mmCIF file of C-alpha atoms in Angstrom:
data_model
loop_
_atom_site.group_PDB
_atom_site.id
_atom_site.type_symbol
_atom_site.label_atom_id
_atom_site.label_comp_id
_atom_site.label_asym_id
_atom_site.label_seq_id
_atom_site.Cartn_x
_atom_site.Cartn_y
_atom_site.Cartn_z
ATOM 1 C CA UNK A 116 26.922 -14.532 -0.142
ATOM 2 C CA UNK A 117 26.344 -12.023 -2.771
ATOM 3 C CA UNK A 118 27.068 -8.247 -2.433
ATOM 4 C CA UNK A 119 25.113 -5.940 -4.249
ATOM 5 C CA UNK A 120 23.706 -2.586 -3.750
ATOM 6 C CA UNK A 121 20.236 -2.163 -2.151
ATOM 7 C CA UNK A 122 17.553 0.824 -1.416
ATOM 8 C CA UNK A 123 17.132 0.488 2.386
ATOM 9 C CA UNK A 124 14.812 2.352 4.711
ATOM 10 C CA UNK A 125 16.138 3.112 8.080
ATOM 11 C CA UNK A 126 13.717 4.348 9.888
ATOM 12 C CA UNK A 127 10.090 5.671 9.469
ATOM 13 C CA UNK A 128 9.723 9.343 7.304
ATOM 14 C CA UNK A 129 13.483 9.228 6.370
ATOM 15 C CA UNK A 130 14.953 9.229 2.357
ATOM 16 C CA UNK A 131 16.336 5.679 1.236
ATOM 17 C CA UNK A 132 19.879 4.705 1.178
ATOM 18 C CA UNK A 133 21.279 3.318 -1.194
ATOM 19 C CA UNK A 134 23.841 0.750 0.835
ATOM 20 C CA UNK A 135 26.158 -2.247 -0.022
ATOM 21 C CA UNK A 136 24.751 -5.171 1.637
ATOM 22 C CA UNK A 137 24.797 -9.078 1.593
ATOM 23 C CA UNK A 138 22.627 -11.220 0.444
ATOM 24 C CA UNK A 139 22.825 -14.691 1.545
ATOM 25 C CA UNK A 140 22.023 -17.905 -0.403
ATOM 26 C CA UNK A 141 18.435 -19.538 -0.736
ATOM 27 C CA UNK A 142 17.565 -22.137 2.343
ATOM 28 C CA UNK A 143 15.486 -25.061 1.474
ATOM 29 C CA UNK A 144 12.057 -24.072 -0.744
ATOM 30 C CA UNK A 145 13.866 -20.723 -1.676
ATOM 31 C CA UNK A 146 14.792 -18.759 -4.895
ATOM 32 C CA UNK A 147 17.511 -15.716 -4.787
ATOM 33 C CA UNK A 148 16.491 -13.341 -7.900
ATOM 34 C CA UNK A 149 18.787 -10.895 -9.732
ATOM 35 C CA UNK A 150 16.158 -8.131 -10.105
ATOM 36 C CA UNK A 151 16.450 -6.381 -13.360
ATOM 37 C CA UNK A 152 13.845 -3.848 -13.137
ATOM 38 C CA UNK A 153 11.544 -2.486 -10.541
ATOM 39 C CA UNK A 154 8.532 0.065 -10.194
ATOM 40 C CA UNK A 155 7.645 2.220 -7.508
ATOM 41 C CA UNK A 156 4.388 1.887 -6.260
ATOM 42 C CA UNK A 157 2.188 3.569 -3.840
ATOM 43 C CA UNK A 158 2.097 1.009 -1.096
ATOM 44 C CA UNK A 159 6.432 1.623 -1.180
ATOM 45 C CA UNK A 160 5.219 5.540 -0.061
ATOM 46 C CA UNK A 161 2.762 4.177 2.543
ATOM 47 C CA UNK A 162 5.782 2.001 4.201
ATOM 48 C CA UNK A 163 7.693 4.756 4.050
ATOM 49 C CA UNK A 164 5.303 6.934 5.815
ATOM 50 C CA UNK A 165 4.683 4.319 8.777
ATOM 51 C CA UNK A 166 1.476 3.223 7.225
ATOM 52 C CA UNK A 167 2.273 -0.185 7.776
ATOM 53 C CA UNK A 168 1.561 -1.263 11.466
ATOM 54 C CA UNK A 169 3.505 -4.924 11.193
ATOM 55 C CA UNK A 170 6.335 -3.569 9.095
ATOM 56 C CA UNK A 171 9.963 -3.760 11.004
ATOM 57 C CA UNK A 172 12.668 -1.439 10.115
ATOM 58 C CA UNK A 173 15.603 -0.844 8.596
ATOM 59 C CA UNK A 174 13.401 -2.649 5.589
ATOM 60 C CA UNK A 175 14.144 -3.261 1.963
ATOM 61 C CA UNK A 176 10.786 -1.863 0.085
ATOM 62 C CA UNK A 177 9.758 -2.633 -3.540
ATOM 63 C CA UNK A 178 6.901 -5.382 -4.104
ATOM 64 C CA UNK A 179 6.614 -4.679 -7.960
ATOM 65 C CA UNK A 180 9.732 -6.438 -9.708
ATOM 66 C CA UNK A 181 11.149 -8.567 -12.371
ATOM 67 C CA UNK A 182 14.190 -10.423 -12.446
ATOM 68 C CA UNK A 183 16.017 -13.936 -13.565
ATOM 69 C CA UNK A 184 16.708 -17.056 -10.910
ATOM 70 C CA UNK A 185 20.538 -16.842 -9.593
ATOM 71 C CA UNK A 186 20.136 -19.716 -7.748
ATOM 72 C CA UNK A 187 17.291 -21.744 -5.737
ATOM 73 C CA UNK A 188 17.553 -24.328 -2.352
ATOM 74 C CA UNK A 189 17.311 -27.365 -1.995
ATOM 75 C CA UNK A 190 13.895 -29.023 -3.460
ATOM 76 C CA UNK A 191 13.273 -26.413 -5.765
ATOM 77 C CA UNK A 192 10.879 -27.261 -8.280
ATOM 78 C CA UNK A 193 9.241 -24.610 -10.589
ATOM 79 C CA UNK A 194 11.944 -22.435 -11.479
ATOM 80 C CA UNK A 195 15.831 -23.222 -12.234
ATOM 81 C CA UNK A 196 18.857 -20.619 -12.740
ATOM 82 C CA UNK A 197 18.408 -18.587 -16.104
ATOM 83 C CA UNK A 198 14.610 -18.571 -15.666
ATOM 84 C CA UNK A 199 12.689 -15.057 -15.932
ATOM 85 C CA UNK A 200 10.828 -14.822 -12.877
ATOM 86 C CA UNK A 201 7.558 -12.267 -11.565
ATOM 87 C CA UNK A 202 8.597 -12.029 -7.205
ATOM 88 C CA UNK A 203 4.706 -12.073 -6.209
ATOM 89 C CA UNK A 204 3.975 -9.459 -3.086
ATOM 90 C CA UNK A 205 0.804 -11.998 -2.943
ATOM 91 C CA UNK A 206 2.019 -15.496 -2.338
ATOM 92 C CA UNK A 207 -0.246 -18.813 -3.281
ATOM 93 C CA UNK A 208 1.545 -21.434 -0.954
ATOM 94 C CA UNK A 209 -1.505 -23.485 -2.532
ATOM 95 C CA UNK A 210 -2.352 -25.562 0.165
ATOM 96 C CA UNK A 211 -4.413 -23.467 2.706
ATOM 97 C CA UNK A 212 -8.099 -22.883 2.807
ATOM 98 C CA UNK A 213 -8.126 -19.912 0.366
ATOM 99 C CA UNK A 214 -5.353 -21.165 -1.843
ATOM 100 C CA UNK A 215 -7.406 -24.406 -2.818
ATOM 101 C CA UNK A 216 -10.729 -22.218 -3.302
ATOM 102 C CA UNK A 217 -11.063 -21.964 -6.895
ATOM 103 C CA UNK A 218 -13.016 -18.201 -5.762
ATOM 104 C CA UNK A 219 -10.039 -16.831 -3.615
ATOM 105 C CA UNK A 220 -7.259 -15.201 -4.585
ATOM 106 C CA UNK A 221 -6.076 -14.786 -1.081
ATOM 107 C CA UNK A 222 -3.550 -17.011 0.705
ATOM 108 C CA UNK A 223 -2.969 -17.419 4.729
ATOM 109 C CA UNK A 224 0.670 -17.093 4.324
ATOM 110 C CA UNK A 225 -0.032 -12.904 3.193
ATOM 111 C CA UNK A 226 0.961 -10.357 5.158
ATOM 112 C CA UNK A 227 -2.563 -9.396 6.031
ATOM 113 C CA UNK A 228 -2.246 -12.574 8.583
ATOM 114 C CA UNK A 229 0.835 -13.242 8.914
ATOM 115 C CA UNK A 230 4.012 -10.721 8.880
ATOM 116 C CA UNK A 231 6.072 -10.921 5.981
ATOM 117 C CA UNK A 232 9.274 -9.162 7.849
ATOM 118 C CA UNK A 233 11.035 -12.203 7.773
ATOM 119 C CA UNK A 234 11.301 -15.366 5.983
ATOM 120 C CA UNK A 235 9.112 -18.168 6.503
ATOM 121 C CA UNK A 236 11.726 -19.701 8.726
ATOM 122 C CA UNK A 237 11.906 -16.106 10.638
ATOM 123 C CA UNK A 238 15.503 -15.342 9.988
ATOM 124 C CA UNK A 239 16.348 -12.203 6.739
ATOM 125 C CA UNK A 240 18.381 -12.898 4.294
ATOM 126 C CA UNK A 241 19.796 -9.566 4.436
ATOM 127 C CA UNK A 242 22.213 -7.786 6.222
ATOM 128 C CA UNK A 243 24.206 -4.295 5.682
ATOM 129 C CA UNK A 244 26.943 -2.523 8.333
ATOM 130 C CA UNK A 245 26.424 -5.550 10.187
ATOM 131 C CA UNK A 246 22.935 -5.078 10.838
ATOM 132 C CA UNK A 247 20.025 -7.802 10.270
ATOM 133 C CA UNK A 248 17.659 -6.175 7.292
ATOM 134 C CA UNK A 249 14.446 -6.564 7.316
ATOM 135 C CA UNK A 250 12.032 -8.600 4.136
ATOM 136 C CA UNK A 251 8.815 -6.236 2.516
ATOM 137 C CA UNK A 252 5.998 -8.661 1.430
ATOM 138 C CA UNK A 253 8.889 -11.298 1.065
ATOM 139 C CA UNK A 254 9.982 -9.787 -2.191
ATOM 140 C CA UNK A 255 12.180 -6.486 -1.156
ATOM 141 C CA UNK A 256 12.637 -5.624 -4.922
ATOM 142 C CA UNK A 257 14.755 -2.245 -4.055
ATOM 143 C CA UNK A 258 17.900 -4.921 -3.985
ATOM 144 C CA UNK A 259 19.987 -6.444 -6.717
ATOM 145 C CA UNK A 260 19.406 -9.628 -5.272
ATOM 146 C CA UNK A 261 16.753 -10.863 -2.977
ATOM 147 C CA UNK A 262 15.436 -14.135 -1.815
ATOM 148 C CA UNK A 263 12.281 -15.396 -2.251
ATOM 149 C CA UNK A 264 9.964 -18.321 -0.936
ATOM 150 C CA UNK A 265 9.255 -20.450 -3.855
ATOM 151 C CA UNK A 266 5.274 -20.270 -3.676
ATOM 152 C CA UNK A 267 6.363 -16.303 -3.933
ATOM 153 C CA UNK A 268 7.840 -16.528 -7.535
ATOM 154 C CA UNK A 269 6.139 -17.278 -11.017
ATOM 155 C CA UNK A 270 7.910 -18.303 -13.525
ATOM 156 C CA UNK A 271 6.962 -16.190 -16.647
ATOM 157 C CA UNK A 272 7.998 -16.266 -20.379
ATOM 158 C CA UNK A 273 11.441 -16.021 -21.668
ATOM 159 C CA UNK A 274 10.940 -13.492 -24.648
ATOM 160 C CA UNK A 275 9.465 -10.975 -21.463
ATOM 161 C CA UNK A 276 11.394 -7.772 -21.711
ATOM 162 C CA UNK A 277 11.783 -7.495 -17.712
ATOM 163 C CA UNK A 278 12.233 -3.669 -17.593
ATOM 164 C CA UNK A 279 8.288 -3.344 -19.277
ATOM 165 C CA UNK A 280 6.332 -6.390 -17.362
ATOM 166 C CA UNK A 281 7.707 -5.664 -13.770
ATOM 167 C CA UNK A 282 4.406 -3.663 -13.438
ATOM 168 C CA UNK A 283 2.726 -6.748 -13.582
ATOM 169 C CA UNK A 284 3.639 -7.565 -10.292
ATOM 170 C CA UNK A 285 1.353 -5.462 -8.680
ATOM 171 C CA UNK A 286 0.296 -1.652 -10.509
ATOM 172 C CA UNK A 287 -1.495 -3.681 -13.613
ATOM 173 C CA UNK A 288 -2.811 -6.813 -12.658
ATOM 174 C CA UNK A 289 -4.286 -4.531 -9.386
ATOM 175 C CA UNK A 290 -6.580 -1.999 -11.685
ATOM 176 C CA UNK A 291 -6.579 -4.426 -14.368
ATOM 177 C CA UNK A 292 -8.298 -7.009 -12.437
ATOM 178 C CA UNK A 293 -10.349 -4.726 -10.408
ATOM 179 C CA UNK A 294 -12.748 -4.715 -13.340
ATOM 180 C CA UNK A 295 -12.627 -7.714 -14.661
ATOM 181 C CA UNK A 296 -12.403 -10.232 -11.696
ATOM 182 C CA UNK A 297 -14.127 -8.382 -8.129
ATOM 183 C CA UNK A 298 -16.400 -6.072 -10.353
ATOM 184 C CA UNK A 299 -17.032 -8.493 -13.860
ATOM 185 C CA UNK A 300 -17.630 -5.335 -15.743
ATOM 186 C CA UNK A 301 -20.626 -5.840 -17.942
ATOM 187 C CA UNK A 302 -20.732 -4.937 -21.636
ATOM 188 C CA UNK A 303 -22.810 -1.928 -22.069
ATOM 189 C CA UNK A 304 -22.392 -0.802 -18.525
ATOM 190 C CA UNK A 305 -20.929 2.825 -17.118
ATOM 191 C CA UNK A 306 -18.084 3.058 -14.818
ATOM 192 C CA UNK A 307 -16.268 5.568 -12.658
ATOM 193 C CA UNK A 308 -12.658 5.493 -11.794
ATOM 194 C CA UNK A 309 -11.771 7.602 -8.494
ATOM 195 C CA UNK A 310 -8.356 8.489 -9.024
ATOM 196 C CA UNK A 311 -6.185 7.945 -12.400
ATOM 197 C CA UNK A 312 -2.681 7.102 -11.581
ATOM 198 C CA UNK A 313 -0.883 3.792 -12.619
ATOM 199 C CA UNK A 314 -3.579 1.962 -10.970
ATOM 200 C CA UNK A 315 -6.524 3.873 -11.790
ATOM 201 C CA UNK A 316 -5.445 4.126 -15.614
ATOM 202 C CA UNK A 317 -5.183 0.019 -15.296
ATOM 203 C CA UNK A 318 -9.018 0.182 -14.111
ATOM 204 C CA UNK A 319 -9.735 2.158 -16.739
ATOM 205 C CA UNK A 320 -7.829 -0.315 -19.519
ATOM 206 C CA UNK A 321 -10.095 -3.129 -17.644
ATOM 207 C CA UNK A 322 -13.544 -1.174 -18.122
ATOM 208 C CA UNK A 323 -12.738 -0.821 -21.266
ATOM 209 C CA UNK A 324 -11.574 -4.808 -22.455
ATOM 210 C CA UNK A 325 -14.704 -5.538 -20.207
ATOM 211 C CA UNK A 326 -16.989 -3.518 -22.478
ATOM 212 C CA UNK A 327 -18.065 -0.563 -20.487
ATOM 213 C CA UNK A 328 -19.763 1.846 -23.028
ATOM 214 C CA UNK A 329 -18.847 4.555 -20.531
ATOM 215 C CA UNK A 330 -16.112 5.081 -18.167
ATOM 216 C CA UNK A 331 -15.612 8.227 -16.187
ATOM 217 C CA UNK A 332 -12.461 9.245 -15.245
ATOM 218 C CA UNK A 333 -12.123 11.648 -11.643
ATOM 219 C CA UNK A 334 -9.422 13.166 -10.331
ATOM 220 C CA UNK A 335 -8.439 16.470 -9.438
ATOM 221 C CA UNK A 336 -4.898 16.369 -11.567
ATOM 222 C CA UNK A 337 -6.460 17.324 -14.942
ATOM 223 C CA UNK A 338 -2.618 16.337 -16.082
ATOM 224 C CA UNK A 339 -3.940 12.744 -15.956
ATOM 225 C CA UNK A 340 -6.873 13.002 -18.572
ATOM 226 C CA UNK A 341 -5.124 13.151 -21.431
ATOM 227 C CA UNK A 342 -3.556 9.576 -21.001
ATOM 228 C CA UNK A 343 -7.132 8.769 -19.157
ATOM 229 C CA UNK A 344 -8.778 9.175 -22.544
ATOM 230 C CA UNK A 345 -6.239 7.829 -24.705
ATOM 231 C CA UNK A 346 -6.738 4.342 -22.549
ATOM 232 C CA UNK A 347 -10.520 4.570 -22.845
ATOM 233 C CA UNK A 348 -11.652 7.116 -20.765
ATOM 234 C CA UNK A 349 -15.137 8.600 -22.803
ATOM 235 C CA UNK A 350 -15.438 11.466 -19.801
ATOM 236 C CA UNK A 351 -12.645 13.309 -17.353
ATOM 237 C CA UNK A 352 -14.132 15.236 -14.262
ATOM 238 C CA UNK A 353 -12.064 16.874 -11.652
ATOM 239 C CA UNK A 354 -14.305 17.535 -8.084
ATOM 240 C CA UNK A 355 -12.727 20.762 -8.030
ATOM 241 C CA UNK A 356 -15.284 22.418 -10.736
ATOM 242 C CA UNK A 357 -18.093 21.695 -8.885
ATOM 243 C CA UNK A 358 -19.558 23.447 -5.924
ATOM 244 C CA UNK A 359 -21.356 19.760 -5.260
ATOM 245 C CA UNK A 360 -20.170 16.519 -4.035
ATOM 246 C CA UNK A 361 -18.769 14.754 -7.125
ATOM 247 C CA UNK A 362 -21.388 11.740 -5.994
ATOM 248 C CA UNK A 363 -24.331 13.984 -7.223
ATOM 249 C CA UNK A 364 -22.450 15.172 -10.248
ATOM 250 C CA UNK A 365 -21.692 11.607 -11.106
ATOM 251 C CA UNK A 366 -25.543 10.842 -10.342
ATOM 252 C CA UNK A 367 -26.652 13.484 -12.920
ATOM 253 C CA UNK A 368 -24.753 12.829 -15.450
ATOM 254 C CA UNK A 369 -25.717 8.958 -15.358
ATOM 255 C CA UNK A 370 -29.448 9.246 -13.826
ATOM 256 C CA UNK A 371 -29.216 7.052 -11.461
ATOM 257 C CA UNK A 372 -25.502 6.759 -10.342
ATOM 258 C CA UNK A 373 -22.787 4.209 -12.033
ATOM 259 C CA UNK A 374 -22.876 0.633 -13.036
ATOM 260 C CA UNK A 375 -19.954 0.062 -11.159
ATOM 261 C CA UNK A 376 -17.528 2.152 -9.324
ATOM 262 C CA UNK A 377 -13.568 1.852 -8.137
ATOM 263 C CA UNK A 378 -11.903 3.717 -5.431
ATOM 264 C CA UNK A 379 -7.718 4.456 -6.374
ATOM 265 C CA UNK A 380 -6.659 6.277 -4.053
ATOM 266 C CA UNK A 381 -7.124 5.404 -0.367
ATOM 267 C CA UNK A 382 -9.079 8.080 1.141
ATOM 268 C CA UNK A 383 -11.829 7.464 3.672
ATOM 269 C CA UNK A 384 -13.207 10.716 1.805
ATOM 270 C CA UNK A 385 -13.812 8.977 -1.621
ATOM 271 C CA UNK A 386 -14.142 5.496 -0.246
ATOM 272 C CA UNK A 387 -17.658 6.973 0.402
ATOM 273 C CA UNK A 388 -18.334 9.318 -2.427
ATOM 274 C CA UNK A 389 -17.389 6.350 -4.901
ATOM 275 C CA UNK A 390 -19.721 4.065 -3.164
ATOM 276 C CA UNK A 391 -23.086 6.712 -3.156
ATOM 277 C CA UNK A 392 -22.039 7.518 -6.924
ATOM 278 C CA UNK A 393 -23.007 3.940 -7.630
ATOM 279 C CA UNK A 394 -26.530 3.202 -8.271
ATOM 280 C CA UNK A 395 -28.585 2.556 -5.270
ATOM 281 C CA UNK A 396 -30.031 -1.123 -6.211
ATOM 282 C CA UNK A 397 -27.366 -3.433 -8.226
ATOM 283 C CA UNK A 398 -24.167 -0.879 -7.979
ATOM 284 C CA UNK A 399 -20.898 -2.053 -7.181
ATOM 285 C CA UNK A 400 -18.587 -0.025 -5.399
ATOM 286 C CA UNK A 401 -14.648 -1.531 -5.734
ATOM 287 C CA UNK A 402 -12.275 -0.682 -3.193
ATOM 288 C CA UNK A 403 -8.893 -0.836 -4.584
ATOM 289 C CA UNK A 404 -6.569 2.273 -2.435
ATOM 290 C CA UNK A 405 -5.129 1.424 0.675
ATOM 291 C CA UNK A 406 -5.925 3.585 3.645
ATOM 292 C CA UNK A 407 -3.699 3.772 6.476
ATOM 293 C CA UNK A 408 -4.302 0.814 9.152
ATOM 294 C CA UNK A 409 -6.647 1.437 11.923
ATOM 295 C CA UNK A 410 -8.559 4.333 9.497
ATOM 296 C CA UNK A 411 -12.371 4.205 10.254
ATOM 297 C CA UNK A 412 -14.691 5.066 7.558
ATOM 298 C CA UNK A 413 -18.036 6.292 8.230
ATOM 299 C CA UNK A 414 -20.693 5.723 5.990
ATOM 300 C CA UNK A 415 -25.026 6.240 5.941
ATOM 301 C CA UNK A 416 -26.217 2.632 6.119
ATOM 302 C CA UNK A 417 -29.127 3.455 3.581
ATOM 303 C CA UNK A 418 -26.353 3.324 0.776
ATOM 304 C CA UNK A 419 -26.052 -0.533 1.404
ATOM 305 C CA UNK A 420 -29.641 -1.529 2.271
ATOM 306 C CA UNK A 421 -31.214 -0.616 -0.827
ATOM 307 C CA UNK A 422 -28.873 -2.956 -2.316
ATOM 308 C CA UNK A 423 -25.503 -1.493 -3.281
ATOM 309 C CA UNK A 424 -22.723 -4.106 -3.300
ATOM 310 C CA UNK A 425 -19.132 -2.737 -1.820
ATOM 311 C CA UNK A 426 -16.130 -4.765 -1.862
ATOM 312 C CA UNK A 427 -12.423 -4.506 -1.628
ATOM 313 C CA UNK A 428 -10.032 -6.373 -3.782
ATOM 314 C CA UNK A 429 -5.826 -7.813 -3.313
ATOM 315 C CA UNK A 430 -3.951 -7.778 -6.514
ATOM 316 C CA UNK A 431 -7.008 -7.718 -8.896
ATOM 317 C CA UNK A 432 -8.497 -10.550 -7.675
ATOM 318 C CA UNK A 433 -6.259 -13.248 -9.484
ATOM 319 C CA UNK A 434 -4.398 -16.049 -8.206
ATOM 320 C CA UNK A 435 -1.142 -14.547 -8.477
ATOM 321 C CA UNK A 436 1.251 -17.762 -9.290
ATOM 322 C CA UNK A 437 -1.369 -19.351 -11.514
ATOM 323 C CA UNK A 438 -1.914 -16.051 -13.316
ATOM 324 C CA UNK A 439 0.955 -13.514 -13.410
ATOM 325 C CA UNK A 440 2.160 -15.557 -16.281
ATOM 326 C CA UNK A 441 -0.868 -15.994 -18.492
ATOM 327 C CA UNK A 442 -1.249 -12.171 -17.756
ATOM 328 C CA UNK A 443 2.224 -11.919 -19.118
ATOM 329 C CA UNK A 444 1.452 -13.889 -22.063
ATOM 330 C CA UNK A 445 -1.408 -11.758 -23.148
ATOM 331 C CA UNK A 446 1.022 -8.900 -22.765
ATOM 332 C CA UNK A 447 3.489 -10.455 -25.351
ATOM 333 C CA UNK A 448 0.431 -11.491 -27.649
ATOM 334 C CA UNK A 449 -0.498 -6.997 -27.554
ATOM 335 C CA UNK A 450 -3.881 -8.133 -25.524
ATOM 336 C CA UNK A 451 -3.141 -4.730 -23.592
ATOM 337 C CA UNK A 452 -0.442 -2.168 -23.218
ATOM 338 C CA UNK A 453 0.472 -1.948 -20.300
ATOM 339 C CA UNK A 454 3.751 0.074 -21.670
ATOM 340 C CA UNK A 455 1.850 2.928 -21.472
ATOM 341 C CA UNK A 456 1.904 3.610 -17.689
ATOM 342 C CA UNK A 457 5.430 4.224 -18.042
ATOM 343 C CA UNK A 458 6.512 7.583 -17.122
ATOM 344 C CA UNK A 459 9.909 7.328 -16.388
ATOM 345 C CA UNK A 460 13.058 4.776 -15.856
ATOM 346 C CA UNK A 461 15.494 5.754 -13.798
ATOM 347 C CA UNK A 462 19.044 3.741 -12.100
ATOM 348 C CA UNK A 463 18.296 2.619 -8.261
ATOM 349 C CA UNK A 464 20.991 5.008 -7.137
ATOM 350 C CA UNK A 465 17.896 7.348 -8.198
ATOM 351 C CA UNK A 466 15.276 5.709 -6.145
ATOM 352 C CA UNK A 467 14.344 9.120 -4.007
ATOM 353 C CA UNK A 468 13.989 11.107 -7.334
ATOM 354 C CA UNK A 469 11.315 8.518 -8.078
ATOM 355 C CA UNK A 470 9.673 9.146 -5.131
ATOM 356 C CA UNK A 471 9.807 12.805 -5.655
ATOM 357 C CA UNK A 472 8.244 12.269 -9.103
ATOM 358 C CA UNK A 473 5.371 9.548 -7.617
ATOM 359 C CA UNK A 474 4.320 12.418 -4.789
ATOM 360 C CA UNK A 475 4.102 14.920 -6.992
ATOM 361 C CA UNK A 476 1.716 12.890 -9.281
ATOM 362 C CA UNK A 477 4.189 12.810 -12.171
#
């Protein structure tokens, strides 16, 4: 058993804690990580707002990590103690129906089907004052140490610096892929990106390797634009300087509405507005924010008969184990920078400051 210090979540709308707890070894087919670096992403704030209907507390968050193999259990294959490991918040077990479709990037063992409170087994490897602590996504990456499944790790390159590519676990390869993989962003085509945080800024650094002449950058934080336009961004619009909905502003200024759109934020609001401010016949409309389980969204069925394509989209679309590490790879060869989307690094004991920083868009 290892003791380390963790970020733990007690209870639903309450600040982290930074606790002692224990960490026990890896059973059979696991892999216990020292995690060296961690970001804070979105989905962390919607588990700590009770946006998650199948999440159990008290619960270790984080789902967007890097770290190096401690140890692994017993028939272990892929990775070995000393390797630099991705945890993956998306596991490919590789053996169900969507894990051997060459055209999914889904797997049954997610926690969209299945909970992922507790280890496959159903027993946490966690526990702090005594108390059973609960898994997030498998991967808990608020905690020194965790313990992973093994189809729930990717082994990535050795020369990684860990404290830049832990973003790859879920903020980069999300937007990233949202472009290239759902959407396959044509050359020539115009784009426009609801909402440019971490996320939306890796949309807009997928438009842009995809081709996109022009990509359109919304949001009503005109803070954002600057870094918006640095990453490819040709135009910045926030809805707030327009008396009309940003769909018919995004209409105008393109004729006949966008090539292909992306939602970033996760409001039923402009889950609709990004889908009429693609054009009416071929658009595509890419959901990437979360909304809160159980939201409804209402929407004019003319804006799909006439041909519009909307789709949502896990983790970019790629098959996390099989491409986490090429994704790393093009990172070391300067294929993107990814660096950028870096505000701030702060020490876990920290952890609510970075939430403070995250809510207030910083």
């Amino acid at each position: 058993v290892i003791r380390c210090r963790a970020a733990v979540a007690w209870a639903v709308g309450k600040p982290l804690s930074v606790e002692e707890v224990e960490v026990a070894p890896p059973k059979a087919g696991e892999v216990r990580v020292k995690i060296v670096a961690t970001g804070i992403c979105h989905t962390d704030e919607h588990l700590l707002e009770g946006c998650f209907p199948n999440v159990d507390f008290p619960v270790i968050p984080g789902h967007e990590g890097a770290g190096i193999v401690e140890s692994v259990g017993e028939g272990v294959t892929s990775v070995k103690p000393g390797d630099k490991v991705i945890p993956l918040c998306l596991p490919q077990c590789g053996e169900c129906s969507f894990c051997l479709n060459p055209e999914s990037n889904y797997c049954l063992k997610s926690h969209v089907s299945v909970p992922q409170n507790l280890l496959p087994d159903k027993t946490s490897r966690f526990t702090c004052k005594g108390k059973q602590i609960h898994h997030f996504l498998w991967v808990s990456t608020f905690a020194e140490y965790t313990v992973i499944p093994e189809y729930a790790v990717a082994k990535i390159d050795a020369a990684a610096p860990l404290d830049k590519v832990c973003l790859l676990g879920c903020g980069f390869p999300t937007g990233y892929g949202a472009a290239i993989n759902p959407a396959k962003v044509k050359p020539g085509s115009t784009c426009a990106v609801f909402g440019v945080g971490g996320v939306g800024l890796s949309v807009v650094m997928g438009c842009k390797a995809a081709g996109a002449s022009r990509i359109i950058a919304v949001d009503i934080n005109k803070d954002k634009f600057a870094k918006a336009k640095e990453l490819g961004a040709t135009d910045c619009i926030s809805p707030h300087d327009f008396k009309k909905p940003i769909q018919e502003v995004l209409t105008e200024m393109t004729g006949h509405g966008v090539d292909y759109s992306f939602e970033v934020i996760g409001h039923a609001h402009t889950m609709t507005a990004a889908l009429a401010s693609c054009n009416m016949n071929t658009g595509v409309c890419v959901m990437v924010g979360e909304l809160a389980s159980g939201s409804v969204i209402s929407l004019d069925p003319m804006l799909l008969l006439s041909g519009r394509t909307w789709k949502g989209t896990l983790l970019g679309g790629w098959k996390m184990r099989d491409c986490i590490p090429k994704l790393v790879s093009s990172y070391l060869e300067k294929k993107f920078n990814s660096d950028v989307l870096i505000t701030h690094t702060l020490p876990i004991a920290k952890v609510n400051e970075g939430f403070e920083l995250l809510r207030a868009g910083k």
